[in-house]
Coordinates of C-alpha atoms in Angstrom, one line a residue:
M1 CA 0.0 0.0 0.0
T2 CA 1.4 3.4 -1.0
R3 CA 1.4 6.0 1.8
R4 CA 0.4 9.5 0.8
F5 CA 1.1 12.9 2.2
D6 CA 0.4 16.5 1.2
V7 CA 4.1 17.3 1.4
V8 CA 7.3 15.1 1.4
V9 CA 10.5 16.9 2.4
L10 CA 13.8 15.3 1.4
G11 CA 16.4 16.2 4.0
A12 CA 16.2 16.8 7.8
G13 CA 18.6 19.7 7.9
A14 CA 18.0 23.3 8.8
A15 CA 15.9 24.3 5.7
G16 CA 14.0 21.0 5.5
M17 CA 12.9 21.0 9.1
M18 CA 11.9 24.7 9.0
C19 CA 9.8 24.1 5.9
A20 CA 8.2 20.9 7.4
M21 CA 7.3 22.6 10.6
R22 CA 5.7 25.6 8.9
A23 CA 3.8 23.4 6.4
G24 CA 2.6 21.3 9.3
Q25 CA 1.4 24.4 11.2
R26 CA -0.7 25.2 8.2
G27 CA -2.5 21.9 8.5
R28 CA -0.6 20.0 5.8
S29 CA 0.3 16.3 6.3
V30 CA 4.1 16.3 6.1
L31 CA 6.7 13.6 5.9
V32 CA 10.5 14.4 6.3
L33 CA 12.9 11.8 4.9
D34 CA 16.6 11.6 5.7
H35 CA 19.3 8.9 5.3
A36 CA 21.1 9.9 8.5
K37 CA 20.7 8.3 11.9
A38 CA 19.8 11.7 13.4
P39 CA 18.4 15.0 12.1
G40 CA 20.3 18.2 11.9
E41 CA 23.8 16.8 11.8
K42 CA 25.3 20.0 10.3
I43 CA 23.5 22.0 12.8
R44 CA 25.0 19.9 15.6
I45 CA 28.6 20.4 14.6
S46 CA 28.3 24.1 13.6
G47 CA 29.8 27.0 15.5
G48 CA 32.1 24.7 17.5
G49 CA 29.1 22.9 18.8
R50 CA 27.2 26.0 19.7
C51 CA 25.6 26.8 16.4
N52 CA 26.0 30.3 15.0
F53 CA 22.2 30.2 14.2
T54 CA 21.8 33.6 12.6
N55 CA 23.3 37.0 12.0
I56 CA 21.4 40.2 13.0
H57 CA 22.8 42.0 9.9
A58 CA 21.7 39.4 7.4
G59 CA 20.6 40.9 4.1
P60 CA 21.0 40.3 0.3
A61 CA 24.4 41.9 0.3
N62 CA 25.8 39.1 2.4
Y63 CA 25.1 36.4 -0.2
I64 CA 26.7 35.3 -3.4
S65 CA 24.5 34.2 -6.3
G66 CA 24.1 34.3 -10.0
N67 CA 21.1 36.5 -9.3
R68 CA 21.9 38.9 -6.4
H69 CA 18.2 39.8 -6.1
F70 CA 16.9 36.3 -5.6
A71 CA 17.3 36.1 -1.9
K72 CA 15.6 39.4 -1.2
S73 CA 12.0 38.2 -0.9
A74 CA 12.7 35.3 1.5
L75 CA 15.1 37.3 3.7
A76 CA 12.6 40.1 4.0
R77 CA 9.7 37.8 4.9
Y78 CA 11.6 35.8 7.5
T79 CA 14.2 37.9 9.3
P80 CA 16.8 37.2 12.0
R81 CA 14.4 38.7 14.5
D82 CA 11.7 36.2 13.5
F83 CA 14.1 33.3 14.2
L84 CA 15.3 34.8 17.4
N85 CA 11.7 35.0 18.6
L86 CA 11.4 31.3 18.1
V87 CA 14.7 30.7 20.0
E88 CA 13.4 32.8 22.9
K89 CA 10.0 31.1 22.8
H90 CA 11.9 27.9 23.6
R91 CA 14.0 29.7 26.3
I92 CA 17.2 28.8 24.6
P93 CA 20.0 31.0 26.1
W94 CA 22.0 32.8 23.5
H95 CA 24.7 35.5 23.1
E96 CA 26.0 37.8 20.4
K97 CA 29.6 37.6 19.3
T98 CA 31.5 39.9 17.0
L99 CA 29.9 41.2 13.7
G100 CA 26.3 40.3 14.7
Q101 CA 26.8 36.6 15.1
L102 CA 24.3 34.9 17.4
F103 CA 25.3 31.6 19.2
C104 CA 23.7 29.3 21.7
D105 CA 25.1 29.6 25.2
D106 CA 25.0 25.9 25.7
S107 CA 24.7 23.6 22.7
A108 CA 23.7 23.5 19.1
K109 CA 21.5 20.5 20.1
D110 CA 19.2 23.1 21.6
I111 CA 18.3 24.3 18.1
I112 CA 17.8 20.8 16.8
R113 CA 15.5 20.0 19.8
M114 CA 13.6 23.2 19.1
L115 CA 12.9 22.3 15.5
L116 CA 11.9 18.7 16.4
S117 CA 9.6 20.0 19.0
E118 CA 7.9 22.4 16.6
M119 CA 7.6 19.6 14.0
Q120 CA 6.1 17.2 16.5
A121 CA 3.6 19.8 17.6
A122 CA 2.6 20.4 14.0
G123 CA 2.1 16.7 13.4
V124 CA 5.1 16.2 11.1
S125 CA 6.3 12.6 10.5
L126 CA 10.1 12.1 10.5
W127 CA 11.6 8.9 9.0
L128 CA 15.4 8.5 9.4
Q129 CA 17.9 6.1 7.9
Q130 CA 15.9 6.0 4.7
S131 CA 17.5 5.1 1.4
I132 CA 15.9 7.4 -1.2
G133 CA 15.7 5.7 -4.6
A134 CA 14.0 7.0 -7.7
V135 CA 11.8 10.1 -7.7
D136 CA 8.9 10.0 -10.3
K137 CA 6.4 12.6 -11.5
T138 CA 2.9 11.3 -11.3
E139 CA -0.4 12.8 -12.6
S140 CA -1.2 14.0 -9.1
G141 CA 2.2 14.8 -7.7
F142 CA 5.3 12.7 -7.0
R143 CA 6.3 9.2 -6.0
I144 CA 9.4 8.6 -3.9
H145 CA 10.8 5.1 -3.9
L146 CA 12.1 3.9 -0.5
D147 CA 13.4 0.4 0.6
S148 CA 10.2 0.1 2.6
G149 CA 8.0 0.9 -0.4
P150 CA 6.9 4.1 -2.2
V151 CA 5.4 7.2 -0.7
E152 CA 3.5 9.8 -2.7
A153 CA 3.0 13.5 -2.2
D154 CA 1.3 16.4 -3.9
H155 CA 4.4 18.5 -3.2
L156 CA 8.0 17.5 -3.1
V157 CA 10.5 19.7 -1.3
V158 CA 14.2 18.9 -2.0
A159 CA 16.4 20.1 1.0
T160 CA 19.3 17.6 0.8
G161 CA 22.1 20.2 0.8
G162 CA 25.1 20.5 -1.4
K163 CA 28.4 18.7 -1.5
S164 CA 30.2 20.1 1.5
I165 CA 31.4 17.8 4.3
P166 CA 30.6 14.4 2.7
K167 CA 31.4 12.6 6.0
M168 CA 28.2 14.2 7.3
G169 CA 26.2 12.6 4.4
A170 CA 26.4 15.1 1.6
T171 CA 25.5 13.3 -1.7
G172 CA 24.6 15.8 -4.4
L173 CA 21.1 14.3 -4.6
A174 CA 19.4 17.7 -5.1
Y175 CA 21.5 18.3 -8.2
R176 CA 20.6 14.9 -9.7
I177 CA 16.9 15.6 -9.1
A178 CA 17.2 19.0 -10.7
E179 CA 18.8 17.6 -13.7
Q180 CA 16.2 14.9 -14.0
F181 CA 13.6 17.6 -14.3
D182 CA 15.7 19.6 -16.8
L183 CA 16.6 22.4 -14.3
P184 CA 20.0 24.0 -14.9
V185 CA 22.7 23.6 -12.3
T186 CA 25.6 26.1 -12.2
E187 CA 29.2 25.1 -11.5
T188 CA 29.7 24.0 -7.9
R189 CA 32.8 24.4 -5.8
P190 CA 33.8 24.4 -2.1
A191 CA 33.2 27.6 -0.2
L192 CA 34.1 28.9 3.3
V193 CA 37.1 26.6 3.1
P194 CA 40.8 26.7 4.1
L195 CA 43.3 27.4 1.4
T196 CA 46.4 25.3 0.7
L197 CA 49.9 26.4 -0.3
E198 CA 52.4 24.9 -2.7
P199 CA 55.1 22.8 -1.0
V200 CA 58.0 25.2 -1.1
L201 CA 56.0 28.1 0.5
L202 CA 54.4 25.6 2.9
E203 CA 57.7 24.4 4.1
K204 CA 58.9 28.0 4.6
L205 CA 55.8 28.8 6.6
A206 CA 55.9 25.6 8.7
P207 CA 57.3 27.3 11.8
L208 CA 54.2 29.5 11.8
S209 CA 51.6 26.7 12.1
G210 CA 49.2 27.4 14.9
I211 CA 49.7 31.2 14.9
S212 CA 46.6 33.4 14.6
V213 CA 46.7 37.1 13.7
E214 CA 44.2 39.8 12.9
A215 CA 44.3 40.4 9.1
E216 CA 42.5 42.0 6.2
V217 CA 42.5 39.5 3.3
R218 CA 41.9 41.0 -0.1
H219 CA 40.9 39.5 -3.5
G220 CA 40.2 42.1 -6.2
K221 CA 37.8 44.6 -4.7
T222 CA 36.6 42.2 -2.0
A223 CA 38.2 42.3 1.5
F224 CA 37.4 40.7 4.9
R225 CA 38.9 41.8 8.2
E226 CA 39.0 39.0 10.7
A227 CA 41.4 36.4 12.2
L228 CA 43.9 34.5 10.0
L229 CA 45.3 31.2 11.1
F230 CA 48.5 29.6 9.7
T231 CA 48.1 25.8 9.5
H232 CA 50.2 22.8 8.5
R233 CA 48.3 22.8 5.2
G234 CA 48.2 26.5 4.5
L235 CA 45.9 29.3 5.6
S236 CA 42.7 29.2 7.5
G237 CA 40.7 31.3 10.0
P238 CA 37.6 33.4 9.4
A239 CA 39.2 35.9 7.0
I240 CA 40.5 33.1 4.8
L241 CA 37.2 31.2 4.8
Q242 CA 35.4 34.4 3.8
I243 CA 37.7 35.2 0.9
S244 CA 37.7 31.5 -0.3
S245 CA 34.2 32.1 -1.7
F246 CA 35.6 34.7 -4.1
W247 CA 39.1 33.2 -4.8
R248 CA 39.7 31.1 -7.9
E249 CA 42.6 28.8 -8.8
G250 CA 45.6 30.8 -10.1
D251 CA 44.6 34.0 -8.3
A252 CA 46.7 35.7 -5.7
I253 CA 45.4 37.2 -2.4
T254 CA 46.8 40.0 -0.4
L255 CA 47.3 39.7 3.3
V256 CA 47.4 42.8 5.5
L257 CA 48.5 41.6 8.9
E258 CA 47.4 43.7 11.9
P259 CA 45.6 46.2 9.6
G260 CA 44.8 48.5 12.5
V261 CA 48.5 49.0 13.3
D262 CA 50.8 51.4 11.5
I263 CA 53.8 49.0 11.4
L264 CA 56.1 51.5 9.7
A265 CA 55.5 54.2 12.3
R266 CA 56.1 51.8 15.1
L267 CA 59.3 50.6 13.5
K268 CA 60.6 54.1 13.1
Q269 CA 59.6 54.9 16.7
A270 CA 61.5 51.8 17.9
R271 CA 64.6 52.8 15.9
K272 CA 64.5 56.3 17.5
E273 CA 63.9 55.1 21.1
N274 CA 66.0 52.0 21.2
G275 CA 68.3 51.7 18.3
R276 CA 70.1 48.7 19.9
Q277 CA 67.0 46.6 19.6
A278 CA 67.0 43.6 17.2
V279 CA 64.7 44.1 14.2
Q280 CA 62.6 41.0 15.1
T281 CA 62.2 42.3 18.7
A282 CA 60.9 45.6 17.5
L283 CA 58.6 43.9 15.0
G284 CA 57.5 41.6 17.8
E285 CA 55.8 44.5 19.5
S286 CA 53.2 44.4 16.7
L287 CA 53.2 40.7 15.6
P288 CA 53.4 37.3 17.3
R289 CA 57.1 36.6 18.1
R290 CA 57.5 33.7 15.6
L291 CA 55.8 35.8 12.9
A292 CA 58.1 38.7 13.5
Q293 CA 61.1 36.4 13.4
F294 CA 59.9 35.0 10.1
F295 CA 59.7 38.4 8.4
A296 CA 63.0 39.6 9.8
E297 CA 64.7 36.5 8.5
E298 CA 62.9 36.6 5.1
K299 CA 64.1 40.2 4.6
G300 CA 67.6 39.3 5.7
L301 CA 67.8 41.9 8.4
P302 CA 70.4 41.0 11.0
G303 CA 71.8 43.7 13.3
H304 CA 70.0 46.4 15.2
M305 CA 67.2 48.8 14.5
A306 CA 69.8 51.7 14.3
D307 CA 71.3 50.0 11.3
Q308 CA 68.1 50.0 9.2
S309 CA 67.4 52.8 6.7
D310 CA 63.9 54.2 6.1
K311 CA 63.9 52.3 2.8
V312 CA 64.5 49.0 4.6
L313 CA 61.8 49.7 7.1
V314 CA 59.3 50.6 4.4
S315 CA 60.1 47.3 2.7
L316 CA 59.7 45.4 5.9
S317 CA 56.4 47.0 6.7
A318 CA 55.2 46.3 3.2
A319 CA 56.1 42.6 3.5
V320 CA 53.9 42.5 6.6
Q321 CA 51.0 44.6 5.3
Q322 CA 51.1 44.0 1.5
W323 CA 51.9 40.3 1.5
V324 CA 50.9 38.8 -1.8
V325 CA 50.3 35.0 -1.6
K326 CA 49.1 32.7 -4.4
P327 CA 47.3 29.7 -2.9
A328 CA 47.7 26.4 -4.6
G329 CA 44.1 25.3 -4.0
S330 CA 41.6 24.6 -1.2
E331 CA 41.0 21.8 1.2
G332 CA 37.9 20.9 -0.9
Y333 CA 34.5 19.7 0.1
R334 CA 36.0 17.7 3.0
T335 CA 36.2 20.8 5.2
A336 CA 34.2 23.3 3.2
E337 CA 31.3 24.7 5.3
V338 CA 29.1 25.2 2.3
T339 CA 28.9 24.7 -1.5
L340 CA 29.1 27.6 -3.9
G341 CA 26.9 27.5 -6.9
G342 CA 24.1 25.0 -7.4
I343 CA 20.7 24.9 -8.9
D344 CA 20.3 28.0 -11.1
V345 CA 17.9 30.3 -9.2
G346 CA 16.6 31.6 -12.6
A347 CA 14.6 28.4 -12.7
I348 CA 13.1 28.9 -9.2
D349 CA 10.3 31.3 -8.0
S350 CA 11.9 33.4 -5.3
R351 CA 8.6 33.9 -3.5
T352 CA 7.8 30.2 -3.1
M353 CA 11.0 28.2 -4.0
Q354 CA 8.9 26.3 -6.5
A355 CA 10.5 25.2 -9.8
K356 CA 9.0 27.4 -12.5
T357 CA 8.6 24.6 -15.0
V358 CA 7.6 21.7 -12.6
P359 CA 4.6 22.5 -10.5
G360 CA 4.8 21.0 -7.0
L361 CA 8.6 20.6 -7.0
Y362 CA 10.5 22.9 -4.6
F363 CA 14.2 23.4 -3.8
I364 CA 15.5 25.0 -0.6
G365 CA 18.7 25.6 1.3
E366 CA 22.3 25.0 0.3
C367 CA 21.5 23.2 -3.0
L368 CA 20.4 26.5 -4.5
D369 CA 22.9 29.0 -6.0
V370 CA 22.8 31.1 -2.9
T371 CA 25.8 31.2 -0.6
G372 CA 26.1 33.3 2.5
W373 CA 29.2 34.8 4.1
L374 CA 30.6 33.1 7.2
G375 CA 28.9 34.1 10.5
G376 CA 25.4 32.8 10.6
Y377 CA 24.3 34.0 7.2
N378 CA 23.8 30.5 5.7
F379 CA 21.6 29.4 8.6
Q380 CA 19.5 32.5 8.1
W381 CA 19.1 31.7 4.4
A382 CA 18.0 28.1 5.5
W383 CA 15.4 29.5 7.9
A384 CA 14.1 32.1 5.5
C385 CA 13.8 30.0 2.3
G386 CA 12.5 27.0 4.4
H387 CA 9.8 29.3 5.9
V388 CA 8.6 30.8 2.7
C389 CA 8.5 27.3 1.1
G390 CA 6.5 26.0 4.1
E391 CA 4.1 28.9 3.5
S392 CA 3.6 27.8 -0.1
V393 CA 3.3 24.0 -0.2

């Protein structure tokens, strides 16, 4: 016997659960399917286990897409304040970090429990550890083939995510379903991901592994000012993850270390006040000690500050604050927080998330060509597009 629902949602992630709970609240019979053992696995590991669940500044300017206007409607109709109201309704303690980022005080699991509670109250069914086979279009909707037998629905919502973090279950299923129904998919690539360096440079920077420093990282006209971390593979930290969404193979990036400090002025002052100081010691007043030592050695500056000309100090400060690096690549989907690109939003109605050419078929979340900056923006996109989809199905 085929079981039938008004709505079947593929994927028990952030967007899928938000959509399911809203559809259930509107009286729809809803089934959520997922192949994982537990719902919301990417929520659980996010934000160091505390889930950076939104950003109070989230707006269309914080998203990358082939159509920069696409996200406007959903983001306007379900705002960070709307999600925060839900968090506070469930008495989940939270705090704001830098740049408008909101985190749970205790655990990301609080957000998962909140969504499950809302789904349960709305009568939503959740089936986990389901192997999703073929998806067929029928006269009255869709048939989804499972190991336990088929289920049918008037509306099918695809919320299975992108390709990022395959160990968490990413499969690319959404793209295959889109292509099955002749919807275009743009090039996909890892985003919000650490960058790797070629072996010679990596070996040279090996002593710096583990050092974190405030930096402005630039690529073309785009720049982000946050922490930068040197790793045994290359460069990471929030500033690097941000710029990785804009960087392309073969491109260089510019690192401005300690952008709020006038390194040149400090070096000149050190030379004036204590000329017998070693260069790396003077530079160490502005940079971590190992980093200061690296630059002094790279520039070949033995001796004291009194021995250094203005030209030398200008060159040294430029090495620190105009450091051009050409990454070799990225760490890939293995560590990427999200997938850049995806289902072409030109094929999707921005008010409902429905495919324009396939009535009853919806796509939400990371599988769409909408990628947020680091800092809670991708979760806000998940809540917003899930909500408007749940309002529509």
